[in-house]
């Protein structure tokens, strides 16, 4: 029986963090047997906001792949590939770009978020079309499922509009891919102000050493109304407890801390110490696997090259179908 396809990916702009894990990576790891999985290193997407940093991308590609391997993405079962080595995707992007109006592209909420976070006054045409390129990535392998964090939901809506439009105009080629949102749809950052993000300096990275995790947790935002440890505190929406619930496998400890916090019988220091310990228990096996893979020279390059060959064959097959449907005069072999 052929398995349904799954595709998702990340931009190689730095290290993976806890938000990536609960928003998307955890689902990827869990679904590797059920689906035929493609994991995309979206290097072309990094140029939308960091055009001048292209040279840094190759180091980031390595870091990203090591993070994926460390959490349990298995290159034997899944295809890991580099976007810029599959040029077919930019041709498919073009076919799709002609199906999307400019106001529709401007209505994507993440565009405003990125412009605000990175202080971009005027978006490039590339940044504006980012979600269209993403649709091309997903539809290039005709994936039906896309594990992503909640912030990406609007991109999948646009993807489905594109697929419907294409299928109606030219004939059935593409599925209407569905987002699969993670266990924690949007993980808040350590500052309690916004979603955890590399660019906002509020992230705990999967590769942070234990003492860095401890230090970041000590600095975390908690219940601002609570002054003394004998004041009753609020657990709901409190980032320290959000992380306890998301990462502390000791459910009894979490329940007990919540109860004591609500009734003013525990200090922030203890809650945070226990959180740092829980996070380090969660991260230890990830760190160990990461170190083991990092010690194997050439491994990451091999994985990328063999995965890219597989993805590219798929891309060529899809592009043939798309060109035929559109009615472009000659087929490339
Ligand atoms: P960052 O958002 O940290 O700056 P990025 O923009 O390079 O990193 P994204 O493409 O936004 O990376 O994220 C990769 C995947 O991880 C996406 O599926 C995204 O939805 C998910 N994700 C990122 N941050 C979070 C978060 N705080 N909570 C839940 N999911 C997240
Ligand atoms: Mg982001």
Tab-separated table of C-alpha atoms and ligand atoms in Angstrom:
chain	number	residue	atom	x	y	z
A	1	UNK	CA	0.000	0.000	0.000
A	2	UNK	CA	1.347	3.424	-0.840
A	3	UNK	CA	1.507	5.782	2.071
A	4	UNK	CA	0.205	9.321	2.004
A	5	UNK	CA	2.829	12.016	1.777
A	6	UNK	CA	3.861	14.512	4.400
A	7	UNK	CA	6.068	17.536	3.858
A	8	UNK	CA	7.285	20.268	6.132
A	9	UNK	CA	10.489	22.132	6.779
A	10	UNK	CA	12.354	25.004	8.344
A	11	UNK	CA	14.492	27.868	7.265
A	12	UNK	CA	18.179	27.326	8.072
A	13	UNK	CA	18.501	30.536	10.055
A	14	UNK	CA	19.822	29.189	13.356
A	15	UNK	CA	19.201	26.597	15.994
A	16	UNK	CA	16.006	24.714	16.712
A	17	UNK	CA	14.139	25.652	19.880
A	18	UNK	CA	11.410	24.280	22.132
A	19	UNK	CA	8.733	26.059	20.037
A	20	UNK	CA	9.807	24.251	16.892
A	21	UNK	CA	9.707	20.998	18.818
A	22	UNK	CA	6.160	21.179	20.186
A	23	UNK	CA	4.785	23.078	17.181
A	24	UNK	CA	5.985	20.752	14.473
A	25	UNK	CA	9.028	18.528	15.036
A	26	UNK	CA	7.392	16.183	17.484
A	27	UNK	CA	4.677	15.361	14.935
A	28	UNK	CA	7.270	14.776	12.265
A	29	UNK	CA	9.098	12.233	14.361
A	30	UNK	CA	5.884	10.465	15.311
A	31	UNK	CA	4.531	10.206	11.760
A	32	UNK	CA	7.580	8.813	10.000
A	33	UNK	CA	6.122	5.332	9.636
A	34	UNK	CA	2.570	6.312	8.856
A	35	UNK	CA	3.504	8.761	6.082
A	36	UNK	CA	6.118	9.006	3.394
A	37	UNK	CA	7.929	12.033	4.822
A	38	UNK	CA	9.824	14.862	3.156
A	39	UNK	CA	11.704	17.365	5.299
A	40	UNK	CA	12.760	20.481	3.525
A	41	UNK	CA	15.689	22.733	4.385
A	42	UNK	CA	14.187	25.956	3.101
A	43	UNK	CA	17.307	27.896	2.179
A	44	UNK	CA	15.644	29.911	-0.600
A	45	UNK	CA	13.179	31.153	2.000
A	46	UNK	CA	15.968	32.627	4.140
A	47	UNK	CA	16.756	35.096	1.366
A	48	UNK	CA	13.363	36.751	1.916
A	49	UNK	CA	14.524	38.344	5.151
A	50	UNK	CA	18.279	37.837	5.224
A	51	UNK	CA	19.430	38.399	1.654
A	52	UNK	CA	22.902	39.423	2.778
A	53	UNK	CA	23.414	36.374	4.990
A	54	UNK	CA	23.443	33.711	2.278
A	55	UNK	CA	27.024	32.826	3.124
A	56	UNK	CA	26.068	31.913	6.654
A	57	UNK	CA	23.395	29.541	5.411
A	58	UNK	CA	25.638	26.515	4.903
A	59	UNK	CA	26.694	26.439	8.561
A	60	UNK	CA	23.048	26.835	9.552
A	61	UNK	CA	22.039	23.992	7.239
A	62	UNK	CA	24.360	21.700	9.160
A	63	UNK	CA	23.025	22.876	12.524
A	64	UNK	CA	19.448	22.349	11.376
A	65	UNK	CA	20.041	18.833	10.097
A	66	UNK	CA	21.869	17.916	13.323
A	67	UNK	CA	18.889	19.218	15.296
A	68	UNK	CA	16.508	17.103	13.217
A	69	UNK	CA	18.605	13.973	13.650
A	70	UNK	CA	18.915	14.720	17.362
A	71	UNK	CA	15.139	14.767	17.901
A	72	UNK	CA	14.718	11.513	15.997
A	73	UNK	CA	14.133	12.305	12.350
A	74	UNK	CA	15.500	9.257	10.609
A	75	UNK	CA	17.095	9.722	7.171
A	76	UNK	CA	16.635	6.005	6.465
A	77	UNK	CA	12.876	6.375	6.639
A	78	UNK	CA	12.438	10.013	5.639
A	79	UNK	CA	13.760	12.259	2.900
A	80	UNK	CA	15.776	15.296	4.001
A	81	UNK	CA	16.571	17.685	1.157
A	82	UNK	CA	17.836	21.136	0.264
A	83	UNK	CA	15.342	23.415	-1.471
A	84	UNK	CA	17.835	25.273	-3.676
A	85	UNK	CA	19.031	21.987	-5.195
A	86	UNK	CA	15.534	21.354	-6.549
A	87	UNK	CA	15.174	24.183	-9.078
A	88	UNK	CA	11.896	22.710	-10.366
A	89	UNK	CA	10.236	24.264	-7.345
A	90	UNK	CA	10.853	27.784	-8.610
A	91	UNK	CA	9.182	26.934	-11.905
A	92	UNK	CA	6.157	25.576	-10.093
A	93	UNK	CA	6.231	28.718	-7.957
A	94	UNK	CA	5.895	30.782	-11.105
A	95	UNK	CA	2.854	28.842	-12.307
A	96	UNK	CA	1.301	29.405	-8.870
A	97	UNK	CA	2.329	33.066	-8.555
A	98	UNK	CA	0.239	33.806	-11.632
A	99	UNK	CA	-2.842	32.458	-9.819
A	100	UNK	CA	-2.589	34.742	-6.743
A	101	UNK	CA	-3.616	38.391	-6.688
A	102	UNK	CA	-1.355	40.924	-5.001
A	103	UNK	CA	-3.982	41.954	-2.389
A	104	UNK	CA	-4.492	38.269	-1.525
A	105	UNK	CA	-0.773	37.832	-0.916
A	106	UNK	CA	-0.721	41.035	1.143
A	107	UNK	CA	-3.488	39.712	3.387
A	108	UNK	CA	-1.307	36.927	4.844
A	109	UNK	CA	-0.984	37.841	8.540
A	110	UNK	CA	2.568	36.507	8.929
A	111	UNK	CA	3.746	39.141	6.454
A	112	UNK	CA	2.809	41.917	8.872
A	113	UNK	CA	4.370	40.006	11.784
A	114	UNK	CA	7.690	39.529	9.991
A	115	UNK	CA	7.766	43.164	8.862
A	116	UNK	CA	7.130	44.333	12.416
A	117	UNK	CA	9.598	41.937	14.080
A	118	UNK	CA	12.404	42.672	11.642
A	119	UNK	CA	11.570	46.367	11.109
A	120	UNK	CA	11.118	45.920	7.348
A	121	UNK	CA	9.375	48.958	5.863
A	122	UNK	CA	8.745	47.701	2.354
A	123	UNK	CA	8.597	43.961	1.669
A	124	UNK	CA	10.431	42.599	-1.349
A	125	UNK	CA	8.409	40.774	-3.980
A	126	UNK	CA	10.150	37.651	-2.631
A	127	UNK	CA	8.938	38.216	0.925
A	128	UNK	CA	5.426	38.925	-0.335
A	129	UNK	CA	5.443	35.657	-2.288
A	130	UNK	CA	7.003	33.549	0.474
A	131	UNK	CA	3.772	31.590	1.100
A	132	UNK	CA	3.411	30.895	-2.635
A	133	UNK	CA	6.889	29.364	-2.728
A	134	UNK	CA	5.900	27.363	0.339
A	135	UNK	CA	2.810	26.101	-1.513
A	136	UNK	CA	5.109	25.035	-4.348
A	137	UNK	CA	7.341	23.173	-1.866
A	138	UNK	CA	4.429	21.198	-0.470
A	139	UNK	CA	2.625	20.559	-3.750
A	140	UNK	CA	5.852	19.646	-5.531
A	141	UNK	CA	5.648	16.291	-3.772
A	142	UNK	CA	1.831	16.392	-3.636
A	143	UNK	CA	1.907	16.128	0.140
A	144	UNK	CA	-1.413	15.804	1.932
A	145	UNK	CA	-0.263	16.623	5.438
A	146	UNK	CA	1.899	19.502	6.639
A	147	UNK	CA	2.903	19.512	10.342
A	148	UNK	CA	3.396	23.166	11.308
A	149	UNK	CA	2.873	25.581	14.175
A	150	UNK	CA	-0.302	27.640	14.354
A	151	UNK	CA	1.367	30.689	12.753
A	152	UNK	CA	1.507	28.795	9.456
A	153	UNK	CA	-2.199	28.006	9.214
A	154	UNK	CA	-2.896	30.969	6.948
A	155	UNK	CA	-0.226	29.756	4.525
A	156	UNK	CA	-1.978	26.425	4.172
A	157	UNK	CA	-5.240	28.221	3.448
A	158	UNK	CA	-3.569	30.030	0.589
A	159	UNK	CA	-2.060	26.744	-0.603
A	160	UNK	CA	-5.525	25.186	-0.819
A	161	UNK	CA	-6.836	28.163	-2.785
A	162	UNK	CA	-3.945	27.770	-5.214
A	163	UNK	CA	-4.515	24.014	-5.572
A	164	UNK	CA	-8.250	24.495	-6.170
A	165	UNK	CA	-7.632	27.257	-8.665
A	166	UNK	CA	-5.027	25.238	-10.552
A	167	UNK	CA	-7.161	22.092	-10.606
A	168	UNK	CA	-10.200	23.996	-11.818
A	169	UNK	CA	-8.347	25.864	-14.566
A	170	UNK	CA	-6.080	23.106	-15.814
A	171	UNK	CA	-7.219	19.745	-14.441
A	172	UNK	CA	-6.775	17.733	-11.223
A	173	UNK	CA	-3.098	17.652	-10.333
A	174	UNK	CA	-2.772	18.756	-6.718
A	175	UNK	CA	-4.217	17.677	-3.357
A	176	UNK	CA	-5.650	20.234	-0.931
A	177	UNK	CA	-3.013	19.751	1.743
A	178	UNK	CA	-4.012	20.087	5.380
A	179	UNK	CA	-2.037	21.636	8.239
A	180	UNK	CA	-1.375	19.420	11.234
A	181	UNK	CA	-0.921	21.752	14.197
A	182	UNK	CA	1.261	20.577	17.092
A	183	UNK	CA	0.434	19.686	20.695
A	184	UNK	CA	1.254	23.282	21.701
A	185	UNK	CA	0.027	25.336	18.726
A	186	UNK	CA	2.091	28.400	19.680
A	187	UNK	CA	4.654	28.141	22.460
A	188	UNK	CA	5.210	31.435	24.247
A	189	UNK	CA	8.796	32.685	24.694
A	190	UNK	CA	10.661	32.956	28.006
A	191	UNK	CA	9.676	36.656	28.078
A	192	UNK	CA	5.990	35.738	28.201
A	193	UNK	CA	5.347	38.456	25.602
A	194	UNK	CA	5.341	36.741	22.203
A	195	UNK	CA	5.779	33.340	20.600
A	196	UNK	CA	9.167	31.764	21.101
A	197	UNK	CA	11.344	32.833	18.212
A	198	UNK	CA	15.006	32.956	17.297
A	199	UNK	CA	14.761	36.581	16.342
A	200	UNK	CA	13.131	37.767	19.604
A	201	UNK	CA	15.806	36.582	22.033
A	202	UNK	CA	13.244	34.587	24.035
A	203	UNK	CA	14.113	31.045	22.963
A	204	UNK	CA	15.488	27.990	24.720
A	205	UNK	CA	17.410	26.053	22.101
A	206	UNK	CA	17.468	22.264	21.920
A	207	UNK	CA	21.260	22.460	21.866
A	208	UNK	CA	21.613	24.820	24.845
A	209	UNK	CA	23.896	23.331	27.529
A	210	UNK	CA	22.277	22.591	30.931
A	211	UNK	CA	23.663	25.700	32.633
A	212	UNK	CA	22.307	27.955	29.877
A	213	UNK	CA	18.871	26.358	30.289
A	214	UNK	CA	19.064	26.999	34.048
A	215	UNK	CA	20.034	30.595	33.512
A	216	UNK	CA	17.270	31.224	30.936
A	217	UNK	CA	14.665	29.627	33.194
A	218	UNK	CA	15.813	31.756	36.168
A	219	UNK	CA	15.153	34.844	34.044
A	220	UNK	CA	11.697	33.703	32.926
A	221	UNK	CA	8.610	35.811	33.211
A	222	UNK	CA	6.009	34.463	35.685
A	223	UNK	CA	2.885	35.878	37.349
A	224	UNK	CA	3.644	39.625	37.551
A	225	UNK	CA	1.022	40.201	40.264
A	226	UNK	CA	2.706	37.869	42.694
A	227	UNK	CA	5.173	39.614	45.011
A	228	UNK	CA	5.799	37.139	47.855
A	229	UNK	CA	5.883	33.354	47.706
A	230	UNK	CA	2.944	33.344	50.146
A	231	UNK	CA	0.715	35.244	47.663
A	232	UNK	CA	-1.679	32.986	45.735
A	233	UNK	CA	-0.447	32.846	42.134
A	234	UNK	CA	-1.973	32.283	38.701
A	235	UNK	CA	-1.016	29.156	36.802
A	236	UNK	CA	-3.058	29.713	33.622
A	237	UNK	CA	-1.091	31.620	31.017
A	238	UNK	CA	1.994	31.623	33.246
A	239	UNK	CA	4.923	30.688	30.974
A	240	UNK	CA	6.706	28.716	33.682
A	241	UNK	CA	3.677	26.467	34.085
A	242	UNK	CA	3.036	26.324	30.350
A	243	UNK	CA	6.535	24.848	30.013
A	244	UNK	CA	6.008	22.518	32.987
A	245	UNK	CA	2.877	21.155	31.311
A	246	UNK	CA	4.566	20.854	27.938
A	247	UNK	CA	7.890	19.303	28.972
A	248	UNK	CA	7.839	17.925	32.522
A	249	UNK	CA	7.052	14.224	32.211
A	250	UNK	CA	6.536	14.010	35.974
A	251	UNK	CA	2.804	14.809	35.996
A	252	UNK	CA	2.509	14.435	39.760
A	253	UNK	CA	5.195	17.002	40.361
A	254	UNK	CA	3.450	19.429	37.990
A	255	UNK	CA	0.068	18.950	39.675
A	256	UNK	CA	1.609	19.416	43.109
A	257	UNK	CA	3.476	22.582	42.102
A	258	UNK	CA	0.340	24.042	40.526
A	259	UNK	CA	-1.650	23.399	43.669
A	260	UNK	CA	1.019	24.948	45.913
A	261	UNK	CA	1.413	27.938	43.585
A	262	UNK	CA	-2.306	28.675	43.554
A	263	UNK	CA	-2.413	28.600	47.344
A	264	UNK	CA	0.780	30.563	47.995
A	265	UNK	CA	2.855	27.655	49.268
A	266	UNK	CA	5.774	27.660	46.879
A	267	UNK	CA	8.234	30.274	45.658
A	268	UNK	CA	9.109	31.070	42.048
A	269	UNK	CA	12.663	29.917	42.707
A	270	UNK	CA	11.625	26.348	43.428
A	271	UNK	CA	9.135	26.195	40.535
A	272	UNK	CA	11.859	27.379	38.211
A	273	UNK	CA	14.527	25.053	39.593
A	274	UNK	CA	12.233	22.114	38.996
A	275	UNK	CA	11.408	23.362	35.512
A	276	UNK	CA	15.092	23.668	34.585
A	277	UNK	CA	15.674	20.128	35.868
A	278	UNK	CA	12.714	18.805	33.842
A	279	UNK	CA	13.840	20.590	30.692
A	280	UNK	CA	17.332	19.206	31.104
A	281	UNK	CA	15.929	15.682	31.544
A	282	UNK	CA	13.983	16.195	28.330
A	283	UNK	CA	16.969	17.659	26.463
A	284	UNK	CA	19.679	15.257	27.642
A	285	UNK	CA	18.984	12.452	25.154
A	286	UNK	CA	18.608	15.039	22.371
A	287	UNK	CA	22.002	16.534	23.276
A	288	UNK	CA	23.589	13.095	23.361
A	289	UNK	CA	22.261	12.095	19.950
A	290	UNK	CA	23.301	15.468	18.547
A	291	UNK	CA	26.881	15.025	19.763
A	292	UNK	CA	27.014	11.519	18.319
A	293	UNK	CA	25.900	12.678	14.859
A	294	UNK	CA	28.072	15.804	14.958
A	295	UNK	CA	31.126	13.592	15.466
A	296	UNK	CA	30.573	11.804	12.139
A	297	UNK	CA	32.302	13.788	9.400
A	298	UNK	CA	30.489	13.948	6.083
A	299	UNK	CA	27.280	12.486	7.483
A	300	UNK	CA	25.127	15.587	7.042
A	301	UNK	CA	26.303	16.175	3.461
A	302	UNK	CA	25.597	12.552	2.552
A	303	UNK	CA	22.102	12.729	3.984
A	304	UNK	CA	21.336	15.938	2.110
A	305	UNK	CA	22.687	14.734	-1.212
A	306	UNK	CA	20.921	11.391	-1.234
A	307	UNK	CA	17.658	12.918	0.032
A	308	UNK	CA	17.819	15.670	-2.558
A	309	UNK	CA	18.183	13.156	-5.381
A	310	UNK	CA	15.006	11.438	-4.196
A	311	UNK	CA	13.071	14.685	-3.789
A	312	UNK	CA	14.227	15.983	-7.144
A	313	UNK	CA	12.966	12.922	-9.007
A	314	UNK	CA	9.586	13.508	-7.396
A	315	UNK	CA	9.702	17.202	-8.289
A	316	UNK	CA	10.435	16.433	-11.922
A	317	UNK	CA	7.515	14.020	-12.107
A	318	UNK	CA	5.131	16.586	-10.627
A	319	UNK	CA	6.384	19.367	-12.830
A	320	UNK	CA	5.806	17.205	-15.888
A	321	UNK	CA	2.191	16.755	-14.827
A	322	UNK	CA	1.802	20.473	-14.146
A	323	UNK	CA	3.333	21.561	-17.448
A	324	UNK	CA	1.172	19.111	-19.314
A	325	UNK	CA	-1.957	20.339	-17.525
A	326	UNK	CA	-1.158	23.996	-18.189
A	327	UNK	CA	-0.451	23.141	-21.807
A	328	UNK	CA	3.100	24.460	-22.078
A	329	UNK	CA	4.235	23.407	-25.550
A	330	UNK	CA	7.248	21.176	-25.005
A	331	UNK	CA	7.933	18.661	-22.281
A	332	UNK	CA	11.379	18.434	-20.806
A	333	UNK	CA	12.513	14.843	-20.535
B	1	LIG	P1	11.583	31.585	14.378
B	1	LIG	O1	10.080	31.583	14.265
B	1	LIG	O2	12.086	30.976	15.633
B	1	LIG	O3	12.172	32.927	14.109
B	1	LIG	P2	11.813	30.678	11.739
B	1	LIG	O4	10.912	31.819	11.405
B	1	LIG	O5	13.084	30.544	10.998
B	1	LIG	O6	12.128	30.636	13.270
B	1	LIG	P3	9.636	29.096	11.269
B	1	LIG	O7	9.630	28.799	9.809
B	1	LIG	O8	8.816	30.207	11.812
B	1	LIG	O9	11.112	29.339	11.635
B	1	LIG	O10	9.318	27.806	12.119
B	1	LIG	C1	9.490	26.484	11.678
B	1	LIG	C2	8.334	25.658	12.190
B	1	LIG	O11	8.230	25.710	13.626
B	1	LIG	C3	6.981	26.165	11.684
B	1	LIG	O12	6.160	25.055	11.481
B	1	LIG	C4	6.469	26.996	12.805
B	1	LIG	O13	5.064	27.069	12.800
B	1	LIG	C5	6.983	26.237	14.021
B	1	LIG	N1	7.206	27.154	15.149
B	1	LIG	C6	8.143	28.127	15.227
B	1	LIG	N2	8.070	28.779	16.400
B	1	LIG	C7	7.049	28.199	17.100
B	1	LIG	C8	6.483	28.408	18.399
B	1	LIG	N3	6.927	29.353	19.228
B	1	LIG	N4	5.448	27.609	18.790
B	1	LIG	C9	4.974	26.647	17.969
B	1	LIG	N5	5.475	26.397	16.745
B	1	LIG	C10	6.498	27.151	16.304
B	2	LIG	MG1	9.076	32.314	12.321
